[in-house]
XYZ file of C-alpha atoms in Angstrom:
365
model
C 23.359 73.383 110.842
C 22.990 74.841 107.475
C 21.958 78.447 107.308
C 18.291 79.627 105.720
C 20.166 81.731 103.180
C 22.676 79.084 101.852
C 19.322 76.820 101.498
C 17.589 79.715 99.407
C 20.832 80.181 97.263
C 21.159 76.424 96.493
C 17.367 75.868 95.553
C 17.632 79.077 93.360
C 20.572 77.691 91.530
C 18.954 74.246 90.998
C 15.732 75.874 89.549
C 18.040 77.914 87.456
C 19.902 74.808 86.030
C 16.808 72.919 85.539
C 14.991 75.845 83.336
C 17.773 75.759 81.251
C 17.999 72.174 80.568
C 14.522 72.442 79.137
C 15.402 75.373 76.829
C 16.516 74.157 73.069
C 20.215 75.167 72.175
C 20.280 78.202 69.851
C 20.657 77.129 66.159
C 23.577 78.294 64.073
C 20.761 80.563 62.371
C 19.601 82.402 65.420
C 23.217 83.051 66.905
C 24.534 84.666 63.753
C 21.662 86.849 63.347
C 22.001 87.866 67.108
C 25.828 88.530 66.546
C 26.542 92.157 65.156
C 28.781 92.502 62.245
C 32.094 92.196 62.658
C 33.330 95.838 62.396
C 36.609 96.463 59.990
C 39.870 96.410 61.737
C 41.312 100.178 62.341
C 44.214 101.081 60.505
C 46.563 104.055 61.346
C 48.661 105.677 58.515
C 51.346 107.905 59.220
C 53.181 110.652 57.094
C 55.212 113.191 57.573
C 56.854 116.036 55.323
C 56.244 119.490 53.290
C 54.691 122.124 55.292
C 53.651 123.409 51.965
C 50.387 121.302 51.280
C 49.869 121.195 55.016
C 46.005 122.934 55.219
C 44.963 120.622 52.488
C 46.512 117.073 53.602
C 44.924 117.826 57.343
C 41.546 118.543 55.403
C 41.710 115.401 53.757
C 42.722 113.204 56.808
C 39.583 114.541 58.477
C 37.238 114.016 55.448
C 38.466 110.595 54.627
C 38.073 109.536 58.117
C 34.540 110.544 57.917
C 34.012 108.578 55.095
C 36.266 105.477 56.228
C 35.827 105.398 59.730
C 38.313 102.567 60.120
C 41.148 104.383 58.733
C 42.939 107.303 60.598
C 45.790 109.314 58.933
C 48.219 111.506 61.069
C 50.237 113.719 59.051
C 53.373 115.591 60.618
C 54.264 118.774 59.088
C 57.870 119.095 59.542
C 59.380 120.082 56.091
C 60.019 118.382 52.856
C 63.704 117.576 53.951
C 62.410 115.686 57.079
C 59.761 114.053 55.048
C 62.242 112.458 52.542
C 64.287 111.227 55.643
C 61.635 109.338 57.283
C 60.170 107.910 54.480
C 63.850 106.302 53.467
C 64.207 105.412 57.449
C 60.991 103.587 56.885
C 59.511 105.391 60.205
C 56.138 106.453 58.131
C 53.759 105.076 55.811
C 54.396 108.073 53.072
C 56.327 110.820 52.973
C 55.717 114.498 51.708
C 58.104 116.968 49.593
C 57.720 119.935 47.246
C 60.965 119.307 45.921
C 61.667 115.722 44.264
C 64.210 113.339 45.484
C 67.554 113.395 44.243
C 69.284 110.478 42.726
C 71.333 110.164 46.001
C 68.290 110.186 48.217
C 66.475 107.557 46.198
C 69.490 105.216 46.267
C 68.999 105.390 50.144
C 66.079 104.042 49.959
C 65.654 100.531 50.661
C 62.630 100.255 47.887
C 61.343 102.094 45.012
C 59.398 105.131 45.678
C 56.986 106.698 43.363
C 56.434 110.446 43.537
C 52.605 111.019 43.608
C 51.628 114.609 42.710
C 48.877 115.640 44.736
C 47.992 119.382 44.144
C 49.606 122.591 42.733
C 50.273 125.710 44.687
C 52.217 129.064 44.661
C 54.848 130.253 46.833
C 53.912 133.814 47.589
C 56.069 136.856 48.405
C 54.744 138.185 51.432
C 55.644 141.594 53.025
C 54.695 143.881 55.820
C 54.970 147.488 54.932
C 52.392 150.063 56.476
C 53.207 152.656 53.862
C 52.331 150.373 50.894
C 49.955 147.358 52.002
C 49.065 146.631 48.697
C 50.022 146.763 45.317
C 53.791 146.060 45.381
C 55.503 145.050 42.260
C 58.646 142.820 42.130
C 60.857 141.320 39.328
C 62.734 138.291 39.666
C 66.181 139.808 39.368
C 64.958 142.605 42.067
C 63.981 139.895 44.375
C 66.882 137.790 44.021
C 69.368 140.775 44.804
C 67.016 141.578 47.996
C 67.856 138.223 49.297
C 71.588 138.457 48.117
C 71.935 141.633 50.265
C 72.538 143.958 47.281
C 69.071 145.858 47.661
C 68.569 146.712 51.424
C 66.126 149.726 51.442
C 62.603 149.665 50.306
C 62.863 152.905 48.433
C 65.819 151.343 46.286
C 65.689 152.744 42.773
C 64.867 149.397 41.226
C 62.010 148.750 43.322
C 60.901 152.341 42.709
C 60.929 151.985 39.212
C 58.114 149.364 39.118
C 56.306 150.724 41.668
C 56.045 154.443 40.780
C 52.535 154.556 42.435
C 53.511 153.519 45.713
C 55.441 155.867 48.799
C 58.099 153.443 49.300
C 59.928 154.249 52.687
C 63.713 154.651 53.108
C 63.619 151.911 55.830
C 65.553 148.566 55.754
C 64.062 145.613 53.905
C 63.873 142.853 56.723
C 64.773 139.649 54.894
C 63.114 136.163 56.107
C 64.189 132.508 54.894
C 63.732 129.082 56.284
C 66.047 127.485 58.750
C 64.794 124.023 58.248
C 65.132 121.641 54.794
C 62.002 122.836 52.921
C 60.518 122.134 49.656
C 59.164 125.553 49.619
C 62.777 126.967 49.652
C 63.710 124.500 46.720
C 60.805 125.977 44.730
C 61.941 129.723 45.725
C 65.650 129.351 45.046
C 64.912 127.351 41.798
C 62.864 130.415 40.617
C 65.594 132.807 41.772
C 68.570 130.766 40.111
C 66.519 130.747 36.541
C 66.231 134.484 37.003
C 69.638 135.556 38.547
C 73.065 134.113 37.236
C 74.663 135.834 40.396
C 72.120 133.807 42.556
C 72.574 130.624 40.542
C 76.349 131.002 40.845
C 76.722 131.892 44.637
C 73.768 130.291 46.365
C 71.914 127.975 44.261
C 68.846 125.954 44.697
C 67.837 123.314 47.058
C 66.025 122.598 50.200
C 68.487 123.992 52.287
C 70.854 126.853 51.106
C 73.094 128.937 52.896
C 71.182 132.469 53.196
C 73.350 135.649 52.161
C 71.290 137.812 54.589
C 68.145 137.788 57.034
C 66.522 136.124 59.450
C 65.700 132.304 59.721
C 62.405 130.644 60.730
C 61.103 126.900 60.616
C 58.094 125.885 58.199
C 55.564 127.901 56.397
C 53.935 128.957 59.769
C 57.364 130.265 61.042
C 57.981 132.488 58.237
C 54.596 133.821 57.906
C 54.680 134.180 61.608
C 58.123 136.271 61.416
C 56.893 138.419 58.541
C 53.683 139.159 60.468
C 55.657 140.051 63.464
C 58.526 142.384 61.764
C 57.583 145.598 60.052
C 59.328 146.224 56.844
C 60.017 142.412 56.446
C 59.801 139.921 53.271
C 59.417 136.572 52.938
C 58.313 133.269 51.108
C 55.373 131.139 51.773
C 52.933 129.015 50.452
C 49.997 131.156 49.335
C 47.334 129.539 51.945
C 49.428 130.724 54.664
C 49.850 134.263 53.384
C 46.035 134.569 53.024
C 45.248 132.778 56.306
C 47.417 135.397 58.300
C 46.377 138.138 56.462
C 49.841 139.273 54.759
C 50.356 141.442 51.949
C 51.484 139.585 48.707
C 53.587 140.947 46.021
C 52.771 140.720 42.243
C 56.155 138.938 40.273
C 57.117 139.397 36.889
C 56.501 136.521 34.847
C 58.436 135.392 31.669
C 56.177 137.243 29.358
C 56.631 140.616 31.293
C 53.601 140.462 33.063
C 53.197 141.225 36.747
C 51.012 138.292 38.226
C 49.322 138.074 41.725
C 49.411 134.485 42.995
C 46.330 132.590 42.481
C 44.497 129.242 41.526
C 44.292 130.398 38.018
C 47.833 131.797 37.522
C 49.259 128.200 38.999
C 46.982 126.496 36.836
C 48.430 128.483 33.626
C 51.746 127.600 35.065
C 51.235 123.924 34.789
C 49.293 124.154 31.537
C 52.278 124.694 29.268
C 54.423 121.638 30.791
C 54.189 117.789 30.585
C 55.270 115.561 33.222
C 57.728 112.817 32.362
C 57.370 109.386 33.298
C 58.964 110.202 36.975
C 55.763 112.518 37.598
C 57.766 115.398 38.690
C 59.001 118.348 36.861
C 59.564 121.945 37.768
C 57.314 124.583 36.551
C 58.687 127.914 37.849
C 59.130 130.452 35.429
C 56.712 129.173 33.123
C 55.682 130.392 29.899
C 52.235 131.826 29.463
C 51.002 135.550 29.780
C 48.858 134.723 32.999
C 51.262 132.096 34.713
C 52.461 132.876 38.332
C 56.276 132.351 37.930
C 56.803 130.758 41.427
C 54.375 127.639 41.129
C 54.949 123.891 42.078
C 53.485 120.655 42.359
C 53.767 119.026 45.520
C 54.106 115.160 45.797
C 53.602 112.061 48.284
C 56.454 109.558 48.499
C 55.328 105.931 48.513
C 57.063 102.579 48.314
C 55.640 100.727 45.354
C 55.805 97.449 47.297
C 54.179 97.903 50.718
C 55.903 95.587 53.695
C 52.324 95.592 55.594
C 49.625 94.336 53.509
C 46.741 96.193 55.601
C 48.566 99.801 55.639
C 49.452 99.277 51.959
C 45.792 98.680 51.029
C 44.688 101.573 53.112
C 47.096 103.825 51.581
C 46.516 102.984 47.924
C 42.770 103.352 48.790
C 43.248 106.590 50.352
C 45.484 107.919 47.375
C 43.034 107.108 44.921
C 40.194 108.993 46.866
C 42.549 112.056 47.281
C 43.203 111.998 43.437
C 39.672 112.119 42.505
C 37.151 113.201 45.371
C 39.764 114.914 47.386
C 40.333 117.012 44.608
C 37.693 119.378 45.173
C 38.846 120.498 48.706
C 41.835 121.911 46.783
C 40.375 125.331 45.524
C 38.753 126.478 48.844
C 42.171 126.287 50.397
C 43.962 128.294 47.527
C 45.648 125.046 46.084
C 44.954 124.340 42.496
C 43.487 120.785 41.328
C 45.649 118.386 39.397
C 45.305 119.027 35.491
C 43.109 116.419 33.928
C 45.909 114.819 32.006
C 48.065 114.493 35.234
C 45.049 112.435 36.915
C 45.266 110.102 34.326
C 49.010 109.740 34.491
C 48.869 109.704 38.340
C 45.810 106.671 38.059
C 48.592 104.453 36.106
C 50.830 104.902 38.745
C 48.556 104.136 41.641
C 47.923 101.074 39.761
C 51.223 99.655 40.512
C 51.261 99.844 44.068
C 51.183 96.304 45.439
C 50.941 94.980 49.035
C 51.711 91.398 49.812
C 52.719 90.864 46.231
C 49.299 91.672 44.743
C 48.256 94.930 43.129
C 46.104 97.225 45.514
C 43.998 98.621 42.849
C 42.898 96.247 40.268
C 39.552 97.489 39.700
C 38.943 100.935 41.241
């Protein structure tokens, strides 16, 4: 005998079927109107490299994601050497470096890589000295000999010569350098090589060098932290890291003979007298100009001219165009110098060379 509950269930199902059969099938118009618009497919871009521009790149990632919610940018601050290795290996969509790739590094890449200047910054000489928390002046030759281990005391006669107004202690100078492959190191040692023949012949310039003396630390973050925690220390870091950690910063004598404290204006002054070649990279250390800060540098993103993945290639090209224009307004608040107008024009031309799937990415930005 069929149960009463089953009978009710069968009747309800029949009524439901009958009711549906009397309704008109939805038209194409009503169907499309009822469906939500298809959201853009999410794209994740991975990059790695220089610690020098990390505060700015982090800001760009956040701001661009607010504007283009479908694009997420993940940037790992691992040093310029690591950034070059990863872009050559193809494990990231873009690399980042403060030191241009060498010819040998470029040969290892499976395709043509473009150097895209993104911003300018200063390598600051940071120090911790309770007896003289501000006002320290250093010539490039003196700085080189500190890192060579020839000047070991803060009250050395050569330091005192330019700092007669400071009470410099007889304590040891504790030198801090980078232990990892670093574009910041390349800029700093490029400057020391330009100033000091002794440095140029014994140590030289590069992303990794054999330090004659001192402690090693990884990344701009590591050097800033080491100087912060070590009385009597001196180190080199990108300006933003020095200011964020409250470190004292020395004024460095420029080619014109003036002691210049690193600043946005002083970095811009260093870039003004140097035209970028077609490669879009050049050294601007020890630049001419009364107001130029002598340890200034461009920093670059490394991108393949022909992207293998169409979606990621298109997303990267559009992000780079945004960074070149709208993104520049975020540079100065973080103590980086925006790109000069003439450099922006040069980079625009380079970005229009980017291709994905055999087609230009930025045909009509």
